[in-house]
Amino acid sequence: MTEKLLQYLWNFKVFKHFDFKDIEGNSVEILDSGKWNTDSDSDFLTAKIKINDIIFAGNIELHIKSSDWIFHNHSQDPNYQNIILHVVFQNDIDIHEFKHNNIPTLELKNYIDENIL
């Protein structure tokens, strides 16, 4: 698994099913997966999601592991302050700032067909 492959799967919606739940168990409906950004900044811009009947608009960042957020030093980068969803293949750690700011994390490993990997 690479981050580019994860971005491709997200962009083209290549999932076994779409009944997404974040790591807290909340339903996550993807209204607009965003525009794939190949420049610096978040991976997908101007996305829309719905969680518990509330619609959020902003950017989505994808990583192989949730800890990549820390390793990539996104916390202090203003380009990553409009995140509405952190999408990861594997949630290996909880990110304190996401919990503090109620930003959901969506773990995709159970939504991707193993044959694709």
PDB file of C-alpha atoms in Angstrom:
ATOM      1  CA  MET A   1       0.000   0.000   0.000  1.00  0.00           C
ATOM      2  CA  THR A   2       1.247   3.437  -0.899  1.00  0.00           C
ATOM      3  CA  GLU A   3      -0.291   6.823  -0.236  1.00  0.00           C
ATOM      4  CA  LYS A   4      -0.759   7.365  -3.983  1.00  0.00           C
ATOM      5  CA  LEU A   5      -2.701   4.088  -4.251  1.00  0.00           C
ATOM      6  CA  LEU A   6      -4.857   5.099  -1.290  1.00  0.00           C
ATOM      7  CA  GLN A   7      -5.528   8.463  -2.955  1.00  0.00           C
ATOM      8  CA  TYR A   8      -6.441   6.691  -6.200  1.00  0.00           C
ATOM      9  CA  LEU A   9      -8.865   4.367  -4.396  1.00  0.00           C
ATOM     10  CA  TRP A  10     -10.440   7.352  -2.608  1.00  0.00           C
ATOM     11  CA  ASN A  11     -10.711   9.432  -5.777  1.00  0.00           C
ATOM     12  CA  PHE A  12     -12.321   6.647  -7.811  1.00  0.00           C
ATOM     13  CA  LYS A  13     -14.334   5.244  -4.883  1.00  0.00           C
ATOM     14  CA  VAL A  14     -12.946   1.712  -5.130  1.00  0.00           C
ATOM     15  CA  PHE A  15     -14.430   0.172  -1.974  1.00  0.00           C
ATOM     16  CA  LYS A  16     -16.232  -3.047  -1.087  1.00  0.00           C
ATOM     17  CA  HIS A  17     -19.058  -1.079   0.520  1.00  0.00           C
ATOM     18  CA  PHE A  18     -19.800   2.484   1.552  1.00  0.00           C
ATOM     19  CA  ASP A  19     -21.364   2.176   4.997  1.00  0.00           C
ATOM     20  CA  PHE A  20     -18.398   4.026   6.477  1.00  0.00           C
ATOM     21  CA  LYS A  21     -17.941   4.401  10.224  1.00  0.00           C
ATOM     22  CA  ASP A  22     -15.201   6.447  11.837  1.00  0.00           C
ATOM     23  CA  ILE A  23     -12.980   4.965  14.544  1.00  0.00           C
ATOM     24  CA  GLU A  24     -15.519   6.128  17.163  1.00  0.00           C
ATOM     25  CA  GLY A  25     -18.341   4.214  15.450  1.00  0.00           C
ATOM     26  CA  ASN A  26     -20.129   7.235  13.949  1.00  0.00           C
ATOM     27  CA  SER A  27     -21.610   6.882  10.480  1.00  0.00           C
ATOM     28  CA  VAL A  28     -19.700   8.885   7.877  1.00  0.00           C
ATOM     29  CA  GLU A  29     -21.478   9.695   4.638  1.00  0.00           C
ATOM     30  CA  ILE A  30     -19.258  11.024   1.875  1.00  0.00           C
ATOM     31  CA  LEU A  31     -21.316  13.629   0.019  1.00  0.00           C
ATOM     32  CA  ASP A  32     -18.356  14.842  -2.055  1.00  0.00           C
ATOM     33  CA  SER A  33     -14.954  13.149  -1.791  1.00  0.00           C
ATOM     34  CA  GLY A  34     -13.251  16.382  -2.839  1.00  0.00           C
ATOM     35  CA  LYS A  35     -10.945  17.418  -5.659  1.00  0.00           C
ATOM     36  CA  TRP A  36      -7.723  15.419  -5.799  1.00  0.00           C
ATOM     37  CA  ASN A  37      -4.876  17.828  -5.113  1.00  0.00           C
ATOM     38  CA  THR A  38      -1.456  16.844  -6.462  1.00  0.00           C
ATOM     39  CA  ASP A  39       0.257  20.004  -5.171  1.00  0.00           C
ATOM     40  CA  SER A  40       1.203  20.815  -1.592  1.00  0.00           C
ATOM     41  CA  ASP A  41      -1.700  21.130   0.849  1.00  0.00           C
ATOM     42  CA  SER A  42      -4.342  18.571   1.751  1.00  0.00           C
ATOM     43  CA  ASP A  43      -4.866  15.570  -0.532  1.00  0.00           C
ATOM     44  CA  PHE A  44      -8.524  16.353  -1.347  1.00  0.00           C
ATOM     45  CA  LEU A  45      -9.945  19.859  -1.355  1.00  0.00           C
ATOM     46  CA  THR A  46     -13.504  21.161  -0.987  1.00  0.00           C
ATOM     47  CA  ALA A  47     -14.985  17.892   0.223  1.00  0.00           C
ATOM     48  CA  LYS A  48     -18.315  17.441   1.999  1.00  0.00           C
ATOM     49  CA  ILE A  49     -19.165  14.803   4.571  1.00  0.00           C
ATOM     50  CA  LYS A  50     -22.128  14.133   6.815  1.00  0.00           C
ATOM     51  CA  ILE A  51     -21.741  12.811  10.350  1.00  0.00           C
ATOM     52  CA  ASN A  52     -24.707  12.456  12.714  1.00  0.00           C
ATOM     53  CA  ASP A  53     -26.892  14.622  10.440  1.00  0.00           C
ATOM     54  CA  ILE A  54     -24.337  17.459  10.380  1.00  0.00           C
ATOM     55  CA  ILE A  55     -22.701  18.433   7.080  1.00  0.00           C
ATOM     56  CA  PHE A  56     -19.046  19.508   7.117  1.00  0.00           C
ATOM     57  CA  ALA A  57     -17.161  21.129   4.247  1.00  0.00           C
ATOM     58  CA  GLY A  58     -13.399  21.346   3.977  1.00  0.00           C
ATOM     59  CA  ASN A  59     -10.357  19.268   3.148  1.00  0.00           C
ATOM     60  CA  ILE A  60      -9.484  15.598   3.578  1.00  0.00           C
ATOM     61  CA  GLU A  61      -6.017  14.265   4.277  1.00  0.00           C
ATOM     62  CA  LEU A  62      -5.063  10.643   3.555  1.00  0.00           C
ATOM     63  CA  HIS A  63      -2.271   8.605   5.112  1.00  0.00           C
ATOM     64  CA  ILE A  64      -1.227   4.974   5.245  1.00  0.00           C
ATOM     65  CA  LYS A  65      -1.084   5.149   9.057  1.00  0.00           C
ATOM     66  CA  SER A  66      -2.633   7.755  11.309  1.00  0.00           C
ATOM     67  CA  SER A  67       0.815   8.401  12.829  1.00  0.00           C
ATOM     68  CA  ASP A  68       1.933   9.745   9.429  1.00  0.00           C
ATOM     69  CA  TRP A  69       0.120  12.964  10.372  1.00  0.00           C
ATOM     70  CA  ILE A  70       2.792  13.476  13.028  1.00  0.00           C
ATOM     71  CA  PHE A  71       5.701  12.202  10.912  1.00  0.00           C
ATOM     72  CA  HIS A  72       4.769  14.601   8.102  1.00  0.00           C
ATOM     73  CA  ASN A  73       4.632  17.524  10.577  1.00  0.00           C
ATOM     74  CA  HIS A  74       1.123  18.586   9.526  1.00  0.00           C
ATOM     75  CA  SER A  75       0.119  19.787  13.005  1.00  0.00           C
ATOM     76  CA  GLN A  76       1.902  23.126  12.745  1.00  0.00           C
ATOM     77  CA  ASP A  77       1.374  23.632   9.007  1.00  0.00           C
ATOM     78  CA  PRO A  78      -1.419  26.159   8.261  1.00  0.00           C
ATOM     79  CA  ASN A  79      -2.145  24.348   4.980  1.00  0.00           C
ATOM     80  CA  TYR A  80      -3.652  21.517   7.029  1.00  0.00           C
ATOM     81  CA  GLN A  81      -5.880  23.490   9.391  1.00  0.00           C
ATOM     82  CA  ASN A  82      -9.091  23.029   7.367  1.00  0.00           C
ATOM     83  CA  ILE A  83      -9.233  19.239   7.729  1.00  0.00           C
ATOM     84  CA  ILE A  84     -12.715  17.781   8.182  1.00  0.00           C
ATOM     85  CA  LEU A  85     -11.691  14.117   7.879  1.00  0.00           C
ATOM     86  CA  HIS A  86      -8.492  12.126   8.311  1.00  0.00           C
ATOM     87  CA  VAL A  87      -8.618   9.022   6.120  1.00  0.00           C
ATOM     88  CA  VAL A  88      -6.097   6.280   6.858  1.00  0.00           C
ATOM     89  CA  PHE A  89      -5.516   2.731   5.763  1.00  0.00           C
ATOM     90  CA  GLN A  90      -4.596   1.774   9.332  1.00  0.00           C
ATOM     91  CA  ASN A  91      -5.308   3.675  12.530  1.00  0.00           C
ATOM     92  CA  ASP A  92      -2.162   2.953  14.558  1.00  0.00           C
ATOM     93  CA  ILE A  93      -2.441   5.834  17.054  1.00  0.00           C
ATOM     94  CA  ASP A  94      -5.009   8.395  18.149  1.00  0.00           C
ATOM     95  CA  ILE A  95      -4.121  11.945  17.166  1.00  0.00           C
ATOM     96  CA  HIS A  96      -4.759  14.219  20.159  1.00  0.00           C
ATOM     97  CA  GLU A  97      -5.578  17.330  18.119  1.00  0.00           C
ATOM     98  CA  PHE A  98      -8.209  15.429  16.111  1.00  0.00           C
ATOM     99  CA  LYS A  99      -9.930  14.220  19.270  1.00  0.00           C
ATOM    100  CA  HIS A 100      -9.690  17.727  20.790  1.00  0.00           C
ATOM    101  CA  ASN A 101     -11.168  19.351  17.645  1.00  0.00           C
ATOM    102  CA  ASN A 102     -13.709  16.592  16.897  1.00  0.00           C
ATOM    103  CA  ILE A 103     -12.114  15.706  13.567  1.00  0.00           C
ATOM    104  CA  PRO A 104     -13.045  12.127  12.679  1.00  0.00           C
ATOM    105  CA  THR A 105     -10.639   9.470  11.468  1.00  0.00           C
ATOM    106  CA  LEU A 106     -11.864   6.946   8.913  1.00  0.00           C
ATOM    107  CA  GLU A 107      -9.893   3.690   8.747  1.00  0.00           C
ATOM    108  CA  LEU A 108     -10.232   2.086   5.299  1.00  0.00           C
ATOM    109  CA  LYS A 109      -8.488  -1.291   5.652  1.00  0.00           C
ATOM    110  CA  ASN A 110     -11.798  -3.167   6.011  1.00  0.00           C
ATOM    111  CA  TYR A 111     -13.379  -1.315   3.078  1.00  0.00           C
ATOM    112  CA  ILE A 112     -10.730  -2.202   0.479  1.00  0.00           C
ATOM    113  CA  ASP A 113     -10.714  -5.540  -1.327  1.00  0.00           C
ATOM    114  CA  GLU A 114      -7.490  -7.414  -0.499  1.00  0.00           C
ATOM    115  CA  ASN A 115      -7.130  -8.461  -4.154  1.00  0.00           C
ATOM    116  CA  ILE A 116      -6.541  -4.805  -5.072  1.00  0.00           C
ATOM    117  CA  LEU A 117      -3.623  -4.594  -2.682  1.00  0.00           C
TER     118      LEU A 117
END
